[in-house]
Short mmCIF file of C-alpha atoms and ligand atoms in Angstrom, two decimals:
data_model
loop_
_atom_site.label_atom_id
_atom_site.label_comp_id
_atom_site.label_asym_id
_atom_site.label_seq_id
_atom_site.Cartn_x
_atom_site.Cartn_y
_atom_site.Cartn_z
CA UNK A 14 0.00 0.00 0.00
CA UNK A 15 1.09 3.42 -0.70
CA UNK A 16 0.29 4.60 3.01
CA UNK A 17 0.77 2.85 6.45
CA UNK A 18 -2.55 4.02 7.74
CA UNK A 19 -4.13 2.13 4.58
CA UNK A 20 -3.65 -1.68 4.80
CA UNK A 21 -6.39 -4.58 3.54
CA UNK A 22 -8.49 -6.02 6.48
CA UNK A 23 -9.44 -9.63 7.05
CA UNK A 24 -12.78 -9.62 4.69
CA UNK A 25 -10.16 -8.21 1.83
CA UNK A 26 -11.75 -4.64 2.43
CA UNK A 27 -9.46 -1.58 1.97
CA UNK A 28 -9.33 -0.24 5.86
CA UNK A 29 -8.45 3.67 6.38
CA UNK A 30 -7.03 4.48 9.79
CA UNK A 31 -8.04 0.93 10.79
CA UNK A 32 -12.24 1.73 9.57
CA UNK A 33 -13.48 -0.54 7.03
CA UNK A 34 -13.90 1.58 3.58
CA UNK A 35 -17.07 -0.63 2.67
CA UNK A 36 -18.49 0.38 5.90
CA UNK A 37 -18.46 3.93 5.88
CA UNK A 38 -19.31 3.97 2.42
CA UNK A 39 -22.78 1.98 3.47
CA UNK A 40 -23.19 4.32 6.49
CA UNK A 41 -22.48 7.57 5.24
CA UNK A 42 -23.27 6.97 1.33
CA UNK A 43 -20.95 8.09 -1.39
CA UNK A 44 -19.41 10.09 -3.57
CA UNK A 45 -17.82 10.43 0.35
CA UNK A 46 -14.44 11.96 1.04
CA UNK A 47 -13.00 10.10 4.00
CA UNK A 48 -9.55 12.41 5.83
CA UNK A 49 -7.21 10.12 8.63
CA UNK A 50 -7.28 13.03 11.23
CA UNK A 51 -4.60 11.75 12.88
CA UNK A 52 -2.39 11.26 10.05
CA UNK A 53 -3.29 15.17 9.54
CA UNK A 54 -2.08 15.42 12.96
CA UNK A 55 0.78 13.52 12.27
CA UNK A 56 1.93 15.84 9.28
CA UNK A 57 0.91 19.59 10.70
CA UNK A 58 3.78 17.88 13.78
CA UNK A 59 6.17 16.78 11.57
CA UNK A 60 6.15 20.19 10.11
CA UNK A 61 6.18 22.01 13.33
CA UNK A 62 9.26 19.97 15.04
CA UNK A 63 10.74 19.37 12.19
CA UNK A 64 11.06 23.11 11.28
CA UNK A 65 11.65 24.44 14.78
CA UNK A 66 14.84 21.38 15.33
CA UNK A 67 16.48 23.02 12.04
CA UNK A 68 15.95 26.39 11.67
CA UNK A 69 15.06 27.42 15.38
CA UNK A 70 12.08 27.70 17.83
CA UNK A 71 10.72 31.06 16.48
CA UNK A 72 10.23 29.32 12.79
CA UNK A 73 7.01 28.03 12.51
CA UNK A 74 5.02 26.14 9.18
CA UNK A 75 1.91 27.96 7.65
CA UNK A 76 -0.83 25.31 6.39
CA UNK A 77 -1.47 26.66 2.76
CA UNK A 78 -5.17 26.29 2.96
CA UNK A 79 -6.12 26.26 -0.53
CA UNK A 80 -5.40 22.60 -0.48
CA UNK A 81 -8.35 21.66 2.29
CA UNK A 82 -10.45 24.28 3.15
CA UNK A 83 -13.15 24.06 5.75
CA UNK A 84 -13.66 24.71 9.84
CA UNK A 85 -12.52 22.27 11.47
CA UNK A 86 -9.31 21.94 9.83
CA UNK A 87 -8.61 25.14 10.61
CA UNK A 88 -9.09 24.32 14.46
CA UNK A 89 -6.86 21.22 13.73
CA UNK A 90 -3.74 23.06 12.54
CA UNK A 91 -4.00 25.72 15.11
CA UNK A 92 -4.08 23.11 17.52
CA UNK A 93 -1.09 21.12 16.21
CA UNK A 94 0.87 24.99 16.52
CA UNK A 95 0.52 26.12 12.52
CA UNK A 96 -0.16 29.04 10.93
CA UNK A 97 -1.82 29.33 8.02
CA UNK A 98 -2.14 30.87 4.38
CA UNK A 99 -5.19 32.56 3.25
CA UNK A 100 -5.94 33.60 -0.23
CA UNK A 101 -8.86 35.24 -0.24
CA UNK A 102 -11.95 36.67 1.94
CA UNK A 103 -13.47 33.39 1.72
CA UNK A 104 -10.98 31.21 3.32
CA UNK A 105 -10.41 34.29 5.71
CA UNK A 106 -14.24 34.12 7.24
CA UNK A 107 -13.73 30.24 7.39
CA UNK A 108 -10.33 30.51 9.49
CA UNK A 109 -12.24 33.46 11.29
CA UNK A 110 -15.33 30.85 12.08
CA UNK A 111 -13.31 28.35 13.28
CA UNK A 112 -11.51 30.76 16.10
CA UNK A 113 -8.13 30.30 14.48
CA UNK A 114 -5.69 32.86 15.57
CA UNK A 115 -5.68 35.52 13.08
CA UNK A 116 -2.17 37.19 14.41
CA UNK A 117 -0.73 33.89 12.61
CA UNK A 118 -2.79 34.42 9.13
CA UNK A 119 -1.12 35.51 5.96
CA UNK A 120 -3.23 36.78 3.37
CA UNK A 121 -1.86 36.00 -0.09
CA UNK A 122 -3.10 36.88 -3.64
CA UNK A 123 -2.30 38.71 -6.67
CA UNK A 124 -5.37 40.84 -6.30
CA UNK A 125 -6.68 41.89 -2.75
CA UNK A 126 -9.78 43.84 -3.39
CA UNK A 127 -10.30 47.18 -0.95
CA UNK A 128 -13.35 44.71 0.33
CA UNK A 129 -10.98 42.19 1.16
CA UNK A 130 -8.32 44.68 2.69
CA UNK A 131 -10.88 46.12 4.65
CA UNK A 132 -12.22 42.50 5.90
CA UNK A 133 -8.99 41.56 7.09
CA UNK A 134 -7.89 44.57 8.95
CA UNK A 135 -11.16 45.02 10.68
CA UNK A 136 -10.60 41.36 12.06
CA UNK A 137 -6.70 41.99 12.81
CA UNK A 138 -5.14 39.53 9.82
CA UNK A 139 -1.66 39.64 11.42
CA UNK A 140 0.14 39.60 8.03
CA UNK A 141 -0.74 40.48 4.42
CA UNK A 142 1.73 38.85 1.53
CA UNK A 143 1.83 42.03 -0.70
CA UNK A 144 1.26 41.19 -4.53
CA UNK A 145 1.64 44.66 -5.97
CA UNK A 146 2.46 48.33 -5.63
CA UNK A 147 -1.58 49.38 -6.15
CA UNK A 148 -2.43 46.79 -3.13
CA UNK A 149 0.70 48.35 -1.31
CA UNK A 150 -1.27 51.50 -1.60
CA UNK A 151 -4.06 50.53 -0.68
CA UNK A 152 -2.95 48.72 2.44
CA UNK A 153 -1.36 51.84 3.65
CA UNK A 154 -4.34 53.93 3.27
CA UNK A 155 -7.01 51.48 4.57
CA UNK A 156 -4.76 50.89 7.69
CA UNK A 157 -4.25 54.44 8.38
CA UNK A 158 -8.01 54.79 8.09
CA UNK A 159 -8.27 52.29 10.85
CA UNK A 160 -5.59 54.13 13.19
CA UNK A 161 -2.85 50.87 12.34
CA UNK A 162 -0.15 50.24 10.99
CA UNK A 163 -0.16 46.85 9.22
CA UNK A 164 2.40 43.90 9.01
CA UNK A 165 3.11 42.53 5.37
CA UNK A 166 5.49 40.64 3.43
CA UNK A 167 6.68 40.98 0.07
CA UNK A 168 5.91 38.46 -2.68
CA UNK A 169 9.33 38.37 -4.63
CA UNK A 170 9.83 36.29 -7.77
CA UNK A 171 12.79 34.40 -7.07
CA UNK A 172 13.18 33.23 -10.87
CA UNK A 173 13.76 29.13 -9.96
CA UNK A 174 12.48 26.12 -12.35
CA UNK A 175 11.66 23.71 -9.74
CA UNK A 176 11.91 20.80 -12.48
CA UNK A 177 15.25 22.18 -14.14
CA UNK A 178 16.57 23.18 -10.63
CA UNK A 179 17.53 26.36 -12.54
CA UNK A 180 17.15 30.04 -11.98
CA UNK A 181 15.36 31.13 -15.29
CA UNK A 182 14.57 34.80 -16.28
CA UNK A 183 11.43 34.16 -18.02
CA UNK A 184 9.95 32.47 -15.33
CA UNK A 185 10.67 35.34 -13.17
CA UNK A 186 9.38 37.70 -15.65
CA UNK A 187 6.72 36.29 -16.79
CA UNK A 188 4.60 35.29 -13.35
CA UNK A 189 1.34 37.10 -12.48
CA UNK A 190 2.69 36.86 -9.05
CA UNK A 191 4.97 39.11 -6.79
CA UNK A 192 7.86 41.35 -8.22
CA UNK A 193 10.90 39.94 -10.08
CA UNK A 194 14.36 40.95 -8.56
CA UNK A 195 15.99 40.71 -12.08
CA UNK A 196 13.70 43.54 -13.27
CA UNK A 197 14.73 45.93 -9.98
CA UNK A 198 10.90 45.67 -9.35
CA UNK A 199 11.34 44.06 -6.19
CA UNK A 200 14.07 47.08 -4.95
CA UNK A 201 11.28 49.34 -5.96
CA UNK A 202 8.79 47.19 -3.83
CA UNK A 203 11.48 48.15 -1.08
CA UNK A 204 11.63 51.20 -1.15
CA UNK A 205 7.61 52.17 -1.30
CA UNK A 206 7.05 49.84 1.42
CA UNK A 207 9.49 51.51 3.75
CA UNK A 208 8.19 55.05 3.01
CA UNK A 209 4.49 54.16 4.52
CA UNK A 210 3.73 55.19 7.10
CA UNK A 211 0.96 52.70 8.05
CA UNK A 212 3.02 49.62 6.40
CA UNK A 213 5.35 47.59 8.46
CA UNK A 214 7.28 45.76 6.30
CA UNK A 215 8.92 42.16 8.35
CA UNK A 216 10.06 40.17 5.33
CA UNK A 217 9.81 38.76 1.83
CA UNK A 218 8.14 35.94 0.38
CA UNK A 219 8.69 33.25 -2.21
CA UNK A 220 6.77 30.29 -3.35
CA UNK A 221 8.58 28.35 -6.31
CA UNK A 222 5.84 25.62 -7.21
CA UNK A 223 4.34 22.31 -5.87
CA UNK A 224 4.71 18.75 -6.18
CA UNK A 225 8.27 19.13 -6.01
CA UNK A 226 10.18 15.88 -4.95
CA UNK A 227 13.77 17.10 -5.05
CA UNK A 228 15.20 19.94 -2.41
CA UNK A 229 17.80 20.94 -4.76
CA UNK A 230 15.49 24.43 -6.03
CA UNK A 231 14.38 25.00 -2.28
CA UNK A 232 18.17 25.99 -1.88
CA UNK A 233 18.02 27.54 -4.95
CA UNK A 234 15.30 29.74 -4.55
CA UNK A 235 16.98 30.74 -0.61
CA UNK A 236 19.88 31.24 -2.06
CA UNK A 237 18.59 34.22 -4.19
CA UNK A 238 16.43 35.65 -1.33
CA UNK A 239 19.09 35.26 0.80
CA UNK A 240 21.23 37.60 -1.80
CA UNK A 241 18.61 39.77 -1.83
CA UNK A 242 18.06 40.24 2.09
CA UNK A 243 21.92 40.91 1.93
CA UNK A 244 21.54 43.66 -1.07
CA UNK A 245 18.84 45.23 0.47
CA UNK A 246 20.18 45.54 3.98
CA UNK A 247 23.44 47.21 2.22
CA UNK A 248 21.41 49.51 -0.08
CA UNK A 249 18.60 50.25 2.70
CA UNK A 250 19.87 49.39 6.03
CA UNK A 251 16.58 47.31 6.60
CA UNK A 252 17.18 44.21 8.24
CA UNK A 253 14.47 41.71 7.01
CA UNK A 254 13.17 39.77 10.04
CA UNK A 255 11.29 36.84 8.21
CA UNK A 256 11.76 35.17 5.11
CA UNK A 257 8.60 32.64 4.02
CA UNK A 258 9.68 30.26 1.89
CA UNK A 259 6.66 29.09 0.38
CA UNK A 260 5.28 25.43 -0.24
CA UNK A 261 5.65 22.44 -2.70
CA UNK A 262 6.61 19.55 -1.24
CA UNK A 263 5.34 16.73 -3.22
CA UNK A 264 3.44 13.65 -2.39
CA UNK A 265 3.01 9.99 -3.72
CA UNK A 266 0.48 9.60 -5.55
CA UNK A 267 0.98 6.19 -7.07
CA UNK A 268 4.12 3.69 -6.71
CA UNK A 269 5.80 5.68 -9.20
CA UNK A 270 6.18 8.60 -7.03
CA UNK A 271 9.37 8.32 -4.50
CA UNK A 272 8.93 8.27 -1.14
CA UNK A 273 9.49 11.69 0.36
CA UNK A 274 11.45 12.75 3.55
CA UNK A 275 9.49 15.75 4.78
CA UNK A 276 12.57 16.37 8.11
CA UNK A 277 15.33 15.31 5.79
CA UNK A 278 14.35 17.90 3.06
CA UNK A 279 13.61 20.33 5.78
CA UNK A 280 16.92 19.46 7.29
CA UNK A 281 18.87 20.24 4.06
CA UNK A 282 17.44 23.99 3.36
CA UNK A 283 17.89 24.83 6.84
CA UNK A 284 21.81 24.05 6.70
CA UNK A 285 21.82 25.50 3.45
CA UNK A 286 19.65 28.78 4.50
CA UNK A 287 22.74 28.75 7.84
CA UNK A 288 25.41 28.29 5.31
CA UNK A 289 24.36 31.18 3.31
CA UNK A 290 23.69 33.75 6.12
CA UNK A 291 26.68 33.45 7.09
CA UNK A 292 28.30 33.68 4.02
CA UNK A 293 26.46 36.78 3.11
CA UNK A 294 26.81 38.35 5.95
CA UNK A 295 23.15 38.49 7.54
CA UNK A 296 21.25 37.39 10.73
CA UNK A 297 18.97 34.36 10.08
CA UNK A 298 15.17 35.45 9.81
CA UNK A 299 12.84 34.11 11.33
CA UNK A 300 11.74 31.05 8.34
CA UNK A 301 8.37 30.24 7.40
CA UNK A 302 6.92 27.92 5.22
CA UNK A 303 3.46 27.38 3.57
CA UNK A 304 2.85 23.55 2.61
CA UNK A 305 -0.65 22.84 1.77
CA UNK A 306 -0.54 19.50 -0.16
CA UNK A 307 2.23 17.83 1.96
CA UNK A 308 -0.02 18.31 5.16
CA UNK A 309 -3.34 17.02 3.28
CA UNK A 310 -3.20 15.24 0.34
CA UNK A 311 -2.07 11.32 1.65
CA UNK A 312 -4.74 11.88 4.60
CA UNK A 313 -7.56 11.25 2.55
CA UNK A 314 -9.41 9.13 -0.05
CA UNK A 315 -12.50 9.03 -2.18
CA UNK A 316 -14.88 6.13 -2.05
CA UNK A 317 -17.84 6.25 -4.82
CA UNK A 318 -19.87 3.15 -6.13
CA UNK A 319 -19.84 1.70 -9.44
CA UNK A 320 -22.89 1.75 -11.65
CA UNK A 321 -21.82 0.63 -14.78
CA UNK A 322 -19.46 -1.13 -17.55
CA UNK A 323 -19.13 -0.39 -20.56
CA UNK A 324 -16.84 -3.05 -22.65
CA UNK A 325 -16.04 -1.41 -26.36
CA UNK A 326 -14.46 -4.41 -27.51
CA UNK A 327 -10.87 -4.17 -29.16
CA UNK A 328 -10.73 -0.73 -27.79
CA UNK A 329 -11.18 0.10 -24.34
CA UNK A 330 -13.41 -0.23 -21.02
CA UNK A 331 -15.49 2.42 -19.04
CA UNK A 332 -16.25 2.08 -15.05
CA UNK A 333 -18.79 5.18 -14.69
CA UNK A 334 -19.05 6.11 -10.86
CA UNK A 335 -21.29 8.33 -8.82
CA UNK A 336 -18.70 11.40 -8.94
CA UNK A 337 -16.05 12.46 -11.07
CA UNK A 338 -14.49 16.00 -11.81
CA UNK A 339 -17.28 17.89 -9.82
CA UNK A 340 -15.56 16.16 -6.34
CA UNK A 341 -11.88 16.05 -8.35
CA UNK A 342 -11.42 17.93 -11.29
CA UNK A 343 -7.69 16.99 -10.82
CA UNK A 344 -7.61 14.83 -14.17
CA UNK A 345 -9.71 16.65 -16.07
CA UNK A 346 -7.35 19.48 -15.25
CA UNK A 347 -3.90 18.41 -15.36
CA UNK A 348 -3.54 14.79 -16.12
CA UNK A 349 -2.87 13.67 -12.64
CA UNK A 350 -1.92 10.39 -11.82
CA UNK A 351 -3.69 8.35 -9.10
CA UNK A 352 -3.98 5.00 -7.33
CA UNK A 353 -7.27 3.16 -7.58
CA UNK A 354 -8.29 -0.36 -6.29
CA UNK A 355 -11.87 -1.64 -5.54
CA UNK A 356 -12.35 -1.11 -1.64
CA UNK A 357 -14.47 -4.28 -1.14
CA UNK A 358 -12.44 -6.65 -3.51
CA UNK A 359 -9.00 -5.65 -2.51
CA UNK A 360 -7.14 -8.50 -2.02
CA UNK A 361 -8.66 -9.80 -5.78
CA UNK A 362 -6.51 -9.66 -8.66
CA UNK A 363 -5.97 -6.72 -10.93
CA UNK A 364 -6.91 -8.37 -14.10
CA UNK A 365 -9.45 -5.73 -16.24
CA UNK A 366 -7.99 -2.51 -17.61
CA UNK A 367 -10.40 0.23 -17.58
CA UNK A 368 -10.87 4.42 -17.42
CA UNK A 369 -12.89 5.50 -14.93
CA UNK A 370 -15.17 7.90 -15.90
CA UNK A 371 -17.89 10.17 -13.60
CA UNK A 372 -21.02 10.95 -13.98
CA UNK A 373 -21.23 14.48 -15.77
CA UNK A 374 -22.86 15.14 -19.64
CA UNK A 375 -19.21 15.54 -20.52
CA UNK A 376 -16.20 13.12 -22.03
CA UNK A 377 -13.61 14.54 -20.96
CA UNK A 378 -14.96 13.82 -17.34
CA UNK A 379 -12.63 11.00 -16.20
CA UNK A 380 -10.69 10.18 -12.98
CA UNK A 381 -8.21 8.31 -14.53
CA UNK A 382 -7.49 6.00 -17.59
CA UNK A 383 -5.82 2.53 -18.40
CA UNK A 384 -6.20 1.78 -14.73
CA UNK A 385 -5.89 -2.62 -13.48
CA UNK A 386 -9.00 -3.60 -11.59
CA UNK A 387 -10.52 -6.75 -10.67
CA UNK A 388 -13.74 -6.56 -13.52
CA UNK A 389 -16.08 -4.16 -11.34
CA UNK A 390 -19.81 -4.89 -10.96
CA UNK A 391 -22.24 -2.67 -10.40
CA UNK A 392 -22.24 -1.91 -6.36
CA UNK A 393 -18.62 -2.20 -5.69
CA UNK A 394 -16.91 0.38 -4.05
CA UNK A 395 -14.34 1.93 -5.67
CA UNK A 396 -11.81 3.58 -3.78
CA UNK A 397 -9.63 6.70 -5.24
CA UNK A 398 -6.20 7.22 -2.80
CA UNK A 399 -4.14 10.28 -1.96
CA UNK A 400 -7.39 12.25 -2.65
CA UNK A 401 -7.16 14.89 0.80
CA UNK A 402 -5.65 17.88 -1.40
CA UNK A 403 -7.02 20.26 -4.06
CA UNK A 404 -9.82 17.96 -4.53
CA UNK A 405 -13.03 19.33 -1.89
CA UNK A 406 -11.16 22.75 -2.50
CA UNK A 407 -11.83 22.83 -6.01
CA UNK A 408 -15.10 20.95 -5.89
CA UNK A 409 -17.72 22.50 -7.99
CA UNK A 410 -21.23 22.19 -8.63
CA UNK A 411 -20.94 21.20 -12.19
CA UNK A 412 -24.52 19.46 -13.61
CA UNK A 413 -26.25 20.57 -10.31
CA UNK A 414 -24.34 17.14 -8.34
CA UNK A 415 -23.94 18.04 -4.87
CA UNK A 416 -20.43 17.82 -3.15
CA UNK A 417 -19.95 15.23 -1.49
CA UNK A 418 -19.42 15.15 2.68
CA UNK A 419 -15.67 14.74 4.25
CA UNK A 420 -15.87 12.47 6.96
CA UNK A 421 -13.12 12.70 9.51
CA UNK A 422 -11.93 9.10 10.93
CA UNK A 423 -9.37 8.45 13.87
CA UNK A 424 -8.73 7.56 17.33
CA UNK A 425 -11.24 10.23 18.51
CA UNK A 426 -13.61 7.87 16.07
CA UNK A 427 -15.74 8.58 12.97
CA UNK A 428 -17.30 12.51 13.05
CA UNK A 429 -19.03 14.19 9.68
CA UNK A 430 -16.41 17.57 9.24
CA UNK A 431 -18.62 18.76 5.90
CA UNK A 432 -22.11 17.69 5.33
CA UNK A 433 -23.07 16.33 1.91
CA UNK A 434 -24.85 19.14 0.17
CA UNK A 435 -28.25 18.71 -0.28
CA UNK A 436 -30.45 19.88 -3.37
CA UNK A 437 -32.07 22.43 -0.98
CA UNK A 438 -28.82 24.08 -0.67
CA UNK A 439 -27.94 23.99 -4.39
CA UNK A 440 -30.97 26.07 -4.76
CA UNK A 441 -29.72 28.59 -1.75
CA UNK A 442 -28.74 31.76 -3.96
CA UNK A 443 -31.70 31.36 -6.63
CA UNK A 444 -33.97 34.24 -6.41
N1 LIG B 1919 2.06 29.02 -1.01
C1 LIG B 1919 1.68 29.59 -2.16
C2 LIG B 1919 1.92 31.01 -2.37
C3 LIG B 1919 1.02 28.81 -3.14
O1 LIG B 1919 0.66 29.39 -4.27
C4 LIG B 1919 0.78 27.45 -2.90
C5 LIG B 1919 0.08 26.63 -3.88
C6 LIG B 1919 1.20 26.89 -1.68
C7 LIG B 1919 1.85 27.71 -0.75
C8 LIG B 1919 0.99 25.45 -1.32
O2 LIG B 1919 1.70 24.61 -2.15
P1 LIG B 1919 1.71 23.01 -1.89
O3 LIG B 1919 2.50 22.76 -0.65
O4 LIG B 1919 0.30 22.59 -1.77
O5 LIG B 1919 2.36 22.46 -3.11
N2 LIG B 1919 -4.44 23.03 -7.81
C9 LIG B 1919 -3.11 22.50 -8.06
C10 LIG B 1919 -2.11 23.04 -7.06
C11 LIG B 1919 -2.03 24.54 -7.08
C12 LIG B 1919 -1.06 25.06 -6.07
C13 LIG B 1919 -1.22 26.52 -5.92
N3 LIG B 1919 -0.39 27.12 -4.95
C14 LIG B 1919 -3.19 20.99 -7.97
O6 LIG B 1919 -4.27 20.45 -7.78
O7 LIG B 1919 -2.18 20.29 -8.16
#
């Protein structure tokens, strides 16, 4: 199995967290998104030690909500000592629902509306991530309206391939996010932010990609904001006290992906990020870091039931399930490899190739393709792994199909952490 906390029980039923799959798919119906809390646990601690043994006790991992977005998770990470990244008013008023502590909240995006400024200030966001000279602006002015001054970041461009492990102009260049240092646009980012008078400005930020495996363009990508903490505190005498740097660190999604060493990596940039300092000349900040899928995504799984087979002989096989992109659009989207078995016939042998297809008035709706099953009949479970990130987050409502709920399983036993959506509320917003 891909997973520790996902083994095969003894009626040959995939088991999450030690709960039978086929169960909770007869108690709680499917399309159902089932998340290991403790294994969430697990991962927000691994972060949390992990970062404070390398880089120090005042470091401290942000939980790049994006990938898993609802209340109680919020209450989970806060619990286990994260932070968190925001990106927009919506995941704000969740984190701001669930209590979370909104002194460790970063609000991120390439366009903050006044609306959103306004939202966050009102509720004390402790940090914005500053896109932009206009959202600079208007930072400044809507927290001098409010008597503050406000605590941001900058979102620099660092200019890193992750999958060439090279610094590349273009990609610096040509980003909708954050302000290239190749340009001087970041220098000028620099020197507006320390002439407001309502802006505090603690540090920079950089974010390089996700579902990186190797920690070869993590040092890359310090490297160059460690240069540039050193420039600027020669050319400005500003001494940046925090430097975020970002998330993608990837996960294993089938047996092709390698097994990842979340302390190791973390290990590596921090003695690389000490090296450096030193070298350059300037006093370690104060390191953040923002991973979303590496906290999330090998918590969970989808479990849906078959309804049909289609055999189109000489050519290729169809399993149609009761889901599909509306619950994971990550196929659809980007091709994404994942691991699929049949929950109640997992020990049974992987003869019948198929594509798995969901249930939308669309072909290109598909969870995966060329897949090994035992021949599905209609009623089996089928089980989709590694499903915890950017799959309920980017759930949609496509052909009117509800989402489906997330149930949370663990020692503290089975709780519902979503509902499943009912028609009624589909209907909420029609007037
Ligand atoms: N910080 C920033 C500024 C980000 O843009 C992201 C992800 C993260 C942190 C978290 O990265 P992670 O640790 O999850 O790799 N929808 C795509 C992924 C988009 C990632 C966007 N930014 C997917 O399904 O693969």
């Amino acid at each position: 199995m891909l997973y520790p906390n996902l083994t095969i029980n003894e009626n040959g039923h995939l088991a999450i967290a030690g709960f039978d799959t086929v169960d909770l798919a007869k108690k709680y119906g499917t399309a159902l998104y089932v998340i290991d809390e403790d294994r969430l646990r697990q991962n927000c601690r691994l972060y949390v030690n992990s970062m404070k043994k390398h880089f120090g006790e005042d470091s401290m991992p942000l939980y790049a909500s994006k990938a898993l977005c609802f209340t109680g998770i919020y209450r989970i990470v806060a619990e286990c000592g994260m932070g968190t990244d925001i990106v927009s008013s919506g995941e704000l008023y969740t984190a701001i629902k669930a209590g979370f502590p909104l002194e460790k909240a970063f609000f991120h995006g390439n366009n903050k509306t006044d609306a959103d400024i306004e939202y966050a200030i009102e509720n004390g966001l402790g940090y914005f991530i500053v896109d932009n000279e206009e959202e600079l602006g208007a930072i400044n002015e809507i927290a001098g309206a409010h008597g503050i001054s406000q605590k941001i970041l900058l979102r620099i461009t660092p200019g890193i391939d992750p999958h060439t492990h090279k610094a590349v102009v273009t990609g610096s260049v040509d980003s909708k996010f954050g302000s290239a240092i190749e340009t001087g646009r970041a220098y000028e980012m620099v020197e507006a932010a320390l002439s407001k008078n309502h802006i505090i400005l603690e540090g920079f930020h950089c974010h390089i990609g996700s579902q990186i495996f190797e920690c070869e363009p993590f040092c890359d990508a310090a490297d160059i904001m460690l240069k540039f903490i050193a420039d600027v505190k020669s050319k400005y005498s500003y001494r940046a006290n925090i430097l975020n740097l970002g998330g993608g660190f990837g996960v294993r999604y089938t047996e092709a992906d390698p097994h990842i060493d979340i302390d190791a990596n973390i290990a590596d940039v921090a003695s690389h990020v000490k090296k450096r300092c030193a070298e350059f000349g300037v006093d370690m900040p104060k390191i953040l870091m923002e991973p979303g899928r590496s906290i999330v995504a090998d918590t969970g799984i989808t479990l849906y039931t078959v309804g049909s087979v289609k055999e189109i002989a000489d050519l290729k096989n169809y399993v149609s399930i009761d889901g599909g992109m509306p619950d994971n659009p990550r196929y659809a989207l980007y091709g994404s490899a994942y691991t699929v078995m049949l929950a109640n016939r997992a020990n049974e042998t992987a003869d019948f190739k198929c594509s798995i297809a969901g249930r939308c008035c669309e072909s290109g709706d598909l969870i995966q393709e060329n897949v090994m099953l035992p021949r599905p009949v209609r009623g089996d479970i089928l089980a989709v792994l590694v499903t915890g990130a950017y799959n309920y987050s980017m759930a949609s409502n496509y052909n009117r199909i509800p989402r489906p709920a997330i149930l949370l399983v663990g020692k503290n036993g089975e709780r519902i952490a979503v509902k499943r959506e009912t028609f009624e509320d589909l209907c909420l917003c029609d007037n």
